[in-house]
Short mmCIF file of C-alpha atoms and ligand atoms in Angstrom, two decimals:
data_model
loop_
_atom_site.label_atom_id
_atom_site.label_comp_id
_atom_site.label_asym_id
_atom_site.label_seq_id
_atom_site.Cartn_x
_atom_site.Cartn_y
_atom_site.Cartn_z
CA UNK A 828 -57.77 -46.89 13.75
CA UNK A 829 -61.28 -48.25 14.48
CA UNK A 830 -65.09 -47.58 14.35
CA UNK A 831 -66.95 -50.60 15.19
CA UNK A 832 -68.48 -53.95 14.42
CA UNK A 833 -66.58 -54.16 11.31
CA UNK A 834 -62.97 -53.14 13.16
CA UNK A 835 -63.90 -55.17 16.18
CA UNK A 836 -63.53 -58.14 14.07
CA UNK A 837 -60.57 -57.43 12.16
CA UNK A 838 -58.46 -56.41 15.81
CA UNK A 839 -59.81 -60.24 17.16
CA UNK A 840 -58.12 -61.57 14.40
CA UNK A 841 -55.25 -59.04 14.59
CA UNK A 842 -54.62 -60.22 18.56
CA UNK A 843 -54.20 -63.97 17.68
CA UNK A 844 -51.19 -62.71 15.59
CA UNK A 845 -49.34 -60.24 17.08
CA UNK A 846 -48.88 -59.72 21.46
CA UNK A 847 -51.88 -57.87 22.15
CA UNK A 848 -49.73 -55.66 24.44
CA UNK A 849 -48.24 -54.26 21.29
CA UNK A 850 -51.95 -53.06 19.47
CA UNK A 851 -52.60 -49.77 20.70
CA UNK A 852 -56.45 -49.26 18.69
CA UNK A 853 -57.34 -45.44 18.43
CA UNK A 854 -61.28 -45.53 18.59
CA UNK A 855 -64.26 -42.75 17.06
CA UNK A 856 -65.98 -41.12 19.72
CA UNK A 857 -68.50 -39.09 17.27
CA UNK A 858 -70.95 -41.85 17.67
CA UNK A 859 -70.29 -40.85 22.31
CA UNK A 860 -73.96 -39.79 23.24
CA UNK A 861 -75.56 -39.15 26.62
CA UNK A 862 -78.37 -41.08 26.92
CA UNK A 863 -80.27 -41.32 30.84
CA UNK A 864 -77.87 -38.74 31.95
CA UNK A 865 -74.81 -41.76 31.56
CA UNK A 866 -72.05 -40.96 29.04
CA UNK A 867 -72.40 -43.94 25.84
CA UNK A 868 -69.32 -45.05 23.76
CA UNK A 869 -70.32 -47.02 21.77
CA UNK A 870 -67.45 -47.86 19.69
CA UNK A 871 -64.59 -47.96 22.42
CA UNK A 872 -67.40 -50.41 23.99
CA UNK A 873 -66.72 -52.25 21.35
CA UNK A 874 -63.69 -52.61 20.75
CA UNK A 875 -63.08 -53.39 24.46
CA UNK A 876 -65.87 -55.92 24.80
CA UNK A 877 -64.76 -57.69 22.17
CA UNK A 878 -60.74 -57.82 22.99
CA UNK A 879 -62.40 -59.13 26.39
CA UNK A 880 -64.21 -61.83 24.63
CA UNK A 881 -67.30 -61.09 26.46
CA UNK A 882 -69.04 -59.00 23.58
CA UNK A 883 -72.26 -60.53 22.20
CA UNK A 884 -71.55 -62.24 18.81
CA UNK A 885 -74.93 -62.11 17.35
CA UNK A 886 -75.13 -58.28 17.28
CA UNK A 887 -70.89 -57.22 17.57
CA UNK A 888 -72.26 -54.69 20.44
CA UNK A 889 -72.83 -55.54 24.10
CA UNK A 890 -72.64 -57.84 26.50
CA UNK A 891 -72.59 -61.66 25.76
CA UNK A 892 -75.95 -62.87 27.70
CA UNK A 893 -76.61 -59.74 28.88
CA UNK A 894 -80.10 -58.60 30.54
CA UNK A 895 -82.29 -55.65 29.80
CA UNK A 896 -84.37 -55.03 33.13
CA UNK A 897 -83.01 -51.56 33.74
CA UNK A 898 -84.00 -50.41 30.28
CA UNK A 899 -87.27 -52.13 31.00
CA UNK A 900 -87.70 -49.99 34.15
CA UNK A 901 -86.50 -46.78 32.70
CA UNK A 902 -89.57 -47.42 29.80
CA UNK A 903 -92.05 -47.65 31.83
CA UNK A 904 -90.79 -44.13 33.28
CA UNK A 905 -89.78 -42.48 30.17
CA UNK A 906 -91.28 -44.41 27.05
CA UNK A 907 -87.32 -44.45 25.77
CA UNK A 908 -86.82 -47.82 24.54
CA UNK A 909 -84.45 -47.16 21.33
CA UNK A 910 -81.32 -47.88 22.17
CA UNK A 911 -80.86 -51.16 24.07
CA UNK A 912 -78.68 -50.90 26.75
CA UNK A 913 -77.89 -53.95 29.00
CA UNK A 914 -77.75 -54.02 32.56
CA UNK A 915 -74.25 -55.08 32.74
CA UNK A 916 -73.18 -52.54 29.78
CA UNK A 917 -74.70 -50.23 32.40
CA UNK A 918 -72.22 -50.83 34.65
CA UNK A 919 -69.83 -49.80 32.29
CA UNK A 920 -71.76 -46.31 31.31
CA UNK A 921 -72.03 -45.73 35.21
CA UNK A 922 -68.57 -46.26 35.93
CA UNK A 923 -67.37 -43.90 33.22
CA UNK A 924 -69.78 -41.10 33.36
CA UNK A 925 -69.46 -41.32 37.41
CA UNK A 926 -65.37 -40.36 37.10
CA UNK A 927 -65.74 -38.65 33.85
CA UNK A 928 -68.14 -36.11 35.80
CA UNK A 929 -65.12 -36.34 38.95
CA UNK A 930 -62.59 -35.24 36.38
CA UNK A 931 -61.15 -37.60 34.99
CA UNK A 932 -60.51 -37.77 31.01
CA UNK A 933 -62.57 -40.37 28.51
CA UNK A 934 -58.73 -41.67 27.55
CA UNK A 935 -58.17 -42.35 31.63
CA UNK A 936 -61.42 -43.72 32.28
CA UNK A 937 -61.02 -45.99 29.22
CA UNK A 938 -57.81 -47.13 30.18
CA UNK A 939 -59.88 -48.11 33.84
CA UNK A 940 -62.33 -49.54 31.76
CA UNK A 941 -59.63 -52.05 30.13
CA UNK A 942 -57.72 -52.64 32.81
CA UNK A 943 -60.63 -53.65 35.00
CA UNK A 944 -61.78 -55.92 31.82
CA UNK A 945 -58.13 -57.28 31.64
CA UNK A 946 -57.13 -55.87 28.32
CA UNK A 947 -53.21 -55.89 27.60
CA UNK A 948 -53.94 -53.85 24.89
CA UNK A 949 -54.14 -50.02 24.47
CA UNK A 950 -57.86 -48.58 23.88
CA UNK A 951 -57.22 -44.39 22.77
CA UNK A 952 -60.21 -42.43 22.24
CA UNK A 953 -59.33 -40.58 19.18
CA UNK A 954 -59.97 -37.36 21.19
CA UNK A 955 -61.11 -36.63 24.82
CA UNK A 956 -62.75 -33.63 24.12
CA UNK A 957 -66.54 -32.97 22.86
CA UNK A 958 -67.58 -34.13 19.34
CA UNK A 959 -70.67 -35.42 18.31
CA UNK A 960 -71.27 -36.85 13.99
CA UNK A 961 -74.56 -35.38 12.94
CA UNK A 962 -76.96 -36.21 10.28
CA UNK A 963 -79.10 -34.08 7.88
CA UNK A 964 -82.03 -35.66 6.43
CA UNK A 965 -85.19 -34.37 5.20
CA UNK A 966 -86.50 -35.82 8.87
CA UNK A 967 -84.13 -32.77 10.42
CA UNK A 968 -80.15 -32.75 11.48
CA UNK A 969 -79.79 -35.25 14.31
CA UNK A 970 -77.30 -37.39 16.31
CA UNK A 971 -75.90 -40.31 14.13
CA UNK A 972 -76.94 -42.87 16.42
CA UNK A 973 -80.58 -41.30 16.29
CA UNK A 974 -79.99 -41.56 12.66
CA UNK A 975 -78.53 -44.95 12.48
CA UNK A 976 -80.38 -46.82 15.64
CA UNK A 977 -83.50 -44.90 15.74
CA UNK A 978 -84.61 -44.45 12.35
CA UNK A 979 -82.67 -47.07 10.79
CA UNK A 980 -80.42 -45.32 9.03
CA UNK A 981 -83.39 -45.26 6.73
CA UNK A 982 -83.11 -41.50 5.15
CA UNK A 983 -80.91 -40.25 2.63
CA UNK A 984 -78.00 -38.35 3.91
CA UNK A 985 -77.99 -34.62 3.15
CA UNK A 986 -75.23 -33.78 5.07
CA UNK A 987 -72.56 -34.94 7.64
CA UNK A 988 -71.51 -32.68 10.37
CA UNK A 989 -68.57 -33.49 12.97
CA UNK A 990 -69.51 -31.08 15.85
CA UNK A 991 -66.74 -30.02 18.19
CA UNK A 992 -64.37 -30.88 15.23
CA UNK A 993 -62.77 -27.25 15.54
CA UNK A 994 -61.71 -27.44 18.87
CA UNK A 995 -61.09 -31.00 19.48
CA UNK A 996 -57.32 -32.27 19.92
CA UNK A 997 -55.83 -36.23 19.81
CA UNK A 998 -56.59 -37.90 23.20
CA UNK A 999 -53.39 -38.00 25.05
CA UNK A 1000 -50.88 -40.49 23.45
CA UNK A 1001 -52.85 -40.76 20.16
CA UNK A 1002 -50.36 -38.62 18.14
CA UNK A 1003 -47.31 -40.50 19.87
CA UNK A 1004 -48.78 -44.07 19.16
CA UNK A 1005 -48.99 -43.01 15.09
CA UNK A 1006 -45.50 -41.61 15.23
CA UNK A 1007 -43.80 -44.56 17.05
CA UNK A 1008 -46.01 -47.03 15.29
CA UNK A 1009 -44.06 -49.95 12.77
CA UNK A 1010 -47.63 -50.16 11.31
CA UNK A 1011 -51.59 -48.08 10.92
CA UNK A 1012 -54.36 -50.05 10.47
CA UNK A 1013 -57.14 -48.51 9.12
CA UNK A 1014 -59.61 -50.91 9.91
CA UNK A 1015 -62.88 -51.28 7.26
CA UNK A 1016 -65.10 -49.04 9.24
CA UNK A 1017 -67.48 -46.49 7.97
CA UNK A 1018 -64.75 -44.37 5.88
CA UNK A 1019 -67.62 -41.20 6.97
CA UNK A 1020 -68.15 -41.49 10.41
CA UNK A 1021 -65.67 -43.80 11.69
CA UNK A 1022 -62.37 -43.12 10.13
CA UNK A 1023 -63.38 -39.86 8.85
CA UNK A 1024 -64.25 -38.82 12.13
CA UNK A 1025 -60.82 -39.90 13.40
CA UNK A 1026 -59.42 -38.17 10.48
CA UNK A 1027 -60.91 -35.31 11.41
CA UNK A 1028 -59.67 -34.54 14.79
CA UNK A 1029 -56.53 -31.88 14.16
CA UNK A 1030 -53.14 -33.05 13.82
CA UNK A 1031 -54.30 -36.70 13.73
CA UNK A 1032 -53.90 -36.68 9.68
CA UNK A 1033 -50.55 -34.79 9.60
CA UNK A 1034 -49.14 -37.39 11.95
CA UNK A 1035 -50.47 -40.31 9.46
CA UNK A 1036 -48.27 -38.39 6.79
CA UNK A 1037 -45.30 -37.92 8.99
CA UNK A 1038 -45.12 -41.43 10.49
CA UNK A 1039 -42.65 -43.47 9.47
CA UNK A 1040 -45.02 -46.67 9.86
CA UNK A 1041 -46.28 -48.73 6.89
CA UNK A 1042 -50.08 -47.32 6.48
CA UNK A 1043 -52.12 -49.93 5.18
CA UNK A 1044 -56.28 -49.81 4.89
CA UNK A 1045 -58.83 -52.41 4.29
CA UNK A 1046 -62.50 -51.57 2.05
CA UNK A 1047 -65.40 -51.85 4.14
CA UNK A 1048 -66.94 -52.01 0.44
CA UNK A 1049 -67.20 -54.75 -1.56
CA UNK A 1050 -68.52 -54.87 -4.63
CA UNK A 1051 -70.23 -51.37 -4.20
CA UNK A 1052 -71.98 -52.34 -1.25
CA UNK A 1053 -71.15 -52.26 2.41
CA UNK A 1054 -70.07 -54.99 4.74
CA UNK A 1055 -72.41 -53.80 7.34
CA UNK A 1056 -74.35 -50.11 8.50
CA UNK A 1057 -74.91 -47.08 5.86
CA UNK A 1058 -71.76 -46.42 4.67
CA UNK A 1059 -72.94 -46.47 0.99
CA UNK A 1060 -75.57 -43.64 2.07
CA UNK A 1061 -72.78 -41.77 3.90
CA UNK A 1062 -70.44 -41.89 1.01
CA UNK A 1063 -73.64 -40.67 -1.40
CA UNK A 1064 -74.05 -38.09 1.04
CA UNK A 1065 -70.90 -36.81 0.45
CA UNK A 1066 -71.14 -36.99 -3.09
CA UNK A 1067 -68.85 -40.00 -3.60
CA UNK A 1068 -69.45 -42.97 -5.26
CA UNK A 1069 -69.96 -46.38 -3.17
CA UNK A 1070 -66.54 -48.33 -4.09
CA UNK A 1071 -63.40 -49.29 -3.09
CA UNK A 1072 -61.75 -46.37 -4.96
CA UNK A 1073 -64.23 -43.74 -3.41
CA UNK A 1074 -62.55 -44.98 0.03
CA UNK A 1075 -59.00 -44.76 -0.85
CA UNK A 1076 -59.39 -41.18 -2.38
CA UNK A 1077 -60.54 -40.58 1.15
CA UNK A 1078 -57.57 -41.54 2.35
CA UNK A 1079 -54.34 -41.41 -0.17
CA UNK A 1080 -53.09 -38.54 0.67
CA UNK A 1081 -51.09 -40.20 4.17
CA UNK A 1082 -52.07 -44.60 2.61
CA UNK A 1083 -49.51 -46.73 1.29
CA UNK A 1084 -51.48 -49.95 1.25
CA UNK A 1085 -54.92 -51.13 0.47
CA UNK A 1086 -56.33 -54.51 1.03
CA UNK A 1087 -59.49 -54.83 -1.52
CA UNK A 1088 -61.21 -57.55 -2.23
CA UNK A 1089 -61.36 -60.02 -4.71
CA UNK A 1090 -64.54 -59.48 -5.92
CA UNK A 1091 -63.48 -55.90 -6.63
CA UNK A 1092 -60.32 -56.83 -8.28
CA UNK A 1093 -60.72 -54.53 -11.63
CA UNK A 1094 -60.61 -51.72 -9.66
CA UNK A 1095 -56.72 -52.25 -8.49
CA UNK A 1096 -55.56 -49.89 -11.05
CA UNK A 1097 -57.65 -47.38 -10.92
CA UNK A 1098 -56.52 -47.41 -7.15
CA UNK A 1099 -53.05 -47.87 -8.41
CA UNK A 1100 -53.14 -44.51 -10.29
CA UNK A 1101 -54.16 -43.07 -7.00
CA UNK A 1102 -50.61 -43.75 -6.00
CA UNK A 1103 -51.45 -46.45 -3.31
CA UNK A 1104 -50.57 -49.84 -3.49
CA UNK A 1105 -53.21 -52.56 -4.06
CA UNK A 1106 -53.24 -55.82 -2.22
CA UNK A 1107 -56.53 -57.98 -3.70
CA UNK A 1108 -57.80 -61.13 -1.44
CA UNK A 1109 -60.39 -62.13 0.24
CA UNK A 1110 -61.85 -59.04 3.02
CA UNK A 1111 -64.85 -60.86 4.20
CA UNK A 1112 -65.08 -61.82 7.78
CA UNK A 1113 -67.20 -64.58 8.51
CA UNK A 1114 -65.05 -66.79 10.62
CA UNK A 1115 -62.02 -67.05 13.21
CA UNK A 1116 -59.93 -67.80 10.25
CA UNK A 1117 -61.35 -65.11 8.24
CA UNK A 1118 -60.05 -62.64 10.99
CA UNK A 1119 -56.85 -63.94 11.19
CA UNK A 1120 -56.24 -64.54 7.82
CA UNK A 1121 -56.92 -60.62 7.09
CA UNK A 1122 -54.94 -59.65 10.38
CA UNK A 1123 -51.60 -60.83 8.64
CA UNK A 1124 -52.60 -59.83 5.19
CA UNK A 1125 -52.75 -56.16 7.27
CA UNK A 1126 -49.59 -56.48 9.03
CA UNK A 1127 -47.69 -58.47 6.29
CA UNK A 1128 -48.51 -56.59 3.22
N1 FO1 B 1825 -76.87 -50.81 17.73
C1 FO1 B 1825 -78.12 -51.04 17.34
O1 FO1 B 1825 -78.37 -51.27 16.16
N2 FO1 B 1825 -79.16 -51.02 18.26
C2 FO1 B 1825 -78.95 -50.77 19.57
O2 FO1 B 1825 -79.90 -50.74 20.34
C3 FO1 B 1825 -77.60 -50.58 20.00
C4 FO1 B 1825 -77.28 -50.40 21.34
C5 FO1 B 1825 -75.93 -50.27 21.73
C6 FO1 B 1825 -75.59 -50.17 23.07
C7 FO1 B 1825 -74.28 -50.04 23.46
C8 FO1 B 1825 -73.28 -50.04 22.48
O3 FO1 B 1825 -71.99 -49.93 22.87
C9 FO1 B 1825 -73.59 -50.16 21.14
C10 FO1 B 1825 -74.91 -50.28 20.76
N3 FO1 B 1825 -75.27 -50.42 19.41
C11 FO1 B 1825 -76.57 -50.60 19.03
C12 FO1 B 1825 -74.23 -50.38 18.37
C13 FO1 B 1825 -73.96 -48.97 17.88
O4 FO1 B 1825 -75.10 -48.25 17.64
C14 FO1 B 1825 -73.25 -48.92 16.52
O5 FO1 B 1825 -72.97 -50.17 16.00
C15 FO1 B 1825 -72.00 -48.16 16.56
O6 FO1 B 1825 -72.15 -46.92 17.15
C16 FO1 B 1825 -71.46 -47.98 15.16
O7 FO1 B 1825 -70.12 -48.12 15.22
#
């Protein structure tokens, strides 16, 4: 289960140990927005792009190398300049929104988009059907990428809101790949909008607690902090505190393992007493190694 930057890494690493034909990766889709009329997914993107090897590794979004003359066009049109879309990531929101708007699902357009990219593994959208994360602030209630991209996820969070939550269902084969599963990642994404948006989506949860599969997390907090992006204002916003423990509660009720890190190694049993087990080593990411080091810790634990 992935968000992005953060899980991007941790599936690189997780492909150099296991066949990538056997990772199916269920992605959020409450970041999706339509930006220039083209449908954005920004996390599946990821994910993809990065499996692919063709992601750029300075920012963990977008195209390795990529050019920005389209955008540069469409400014001098429209004054939009916000969110920087490549002209070969273009390709990619053309392509989807141009057989999303001939019928076809977000999960069957993704699985185009990997196939085309030469992916052996699996990329789900957690849901095909509309759902948006919102933001309140004091600045108003507004798209989370306006709220992350935009303004820099500079505000304090008032309130999280997962429109289309009601009515959305698990993309086709989502439920099935958590039941036949030997093991659930949660990746260390944003436990708010990545994971909890997953989370969110009905019958997604009930099939994490039915599963016979090992369920093991990793913190995207260490030391009360995050890796990367505004989960520690997310997690305020919720009225939770910013640590490792905060994250499990999110998710004991279906966890069995998770992966902390070292520098957060008094919290184990507090954890513990959560009724999860604790695995304590070293979470950051800052290398190949790094990755693949955590990807066995995940599937080894
Ligand atoms: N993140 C930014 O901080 N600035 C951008 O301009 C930006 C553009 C962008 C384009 C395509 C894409 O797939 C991702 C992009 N991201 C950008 C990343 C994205 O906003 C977030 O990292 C994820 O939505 C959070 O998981």
């Amino acid at each position: 289960m992935a968000g992005g930057v953060g899980a991007a890494k941790l599936l690189a690493g997780i492909v150099k140990v296991i066949d990538p034909k056997e990772l199916t990766v269920i992605g959020n889709t409450g970041d999706d927005i339509e930006l220039h009329g083209l449908h954005i997914s920004p996390d599946l993107d990821i994910a993809a792009y990065t499996l692919a090897g063709i992601v750029d590794k300075t920012q963990g979004w977008g195209i390795s190398g990529d050019t920005f003359q389209c955008l540069d066009a469409l400014k001098t049109f429209s004054g939009f300049e916000w969110f920087h879309l490549g002209d070969r990531d273009l390709a990619t929101h053309i392509f989807r929104t141009n057989l999303l708007r001939q019928g076809y699902s977000l999960s069957q357009v993704t699985q185009k988009v990997c196939v085309a990219l030469g992916l052996k593994t699996t990329i789900l959208p957690m849901t095909d059907d509309k759902f948006e994360t919102r933001i309140t602030t004091k600045a108003g209630t507004m798209h989370f990428e306006e709220y992350m991209v935009k303004r820099g996820a500079k505000d304090e969070v008032l309130g999280v809101e997962f429109y289309g939550a009601e009515k959305a269902k698990p993309a086709a084969g989502v439920v099935e790949a958590i039941e036949n599963a030997r093991r659930v990642v949660i990746c260390p994404s944003n436990p708010v909008v990545s994971v909890g948006t997953i989370l969110s989506v009905k019958g997604i949860r009930e099939a994490l607690k039915r599963t016979d599969a090992v369920k093991v997390g990793v913190s995207p907090i260490i030391g009360g902090k995050p890796v990367k992006g505004p989960a520690d204002k997310l997690l305020r916003g919720l009225g939770c505190e910013v640590s490792a423990f905060a994250v499990t509660e999110l998710y004991a009720d279906f966890l069995d393992v998770f992966v902390i890190d070292i520098v957060d190694a008094s919290e184990k049993e507090r954890i513990e007493q959560l009724g999860v087990k604790v695995k304590v080593t070293n979470t950051v990411m800052r290398n190949m190694s790094d990755k693949v080091e955590l990807a066995k810790t995940m599937l080894e634990t």
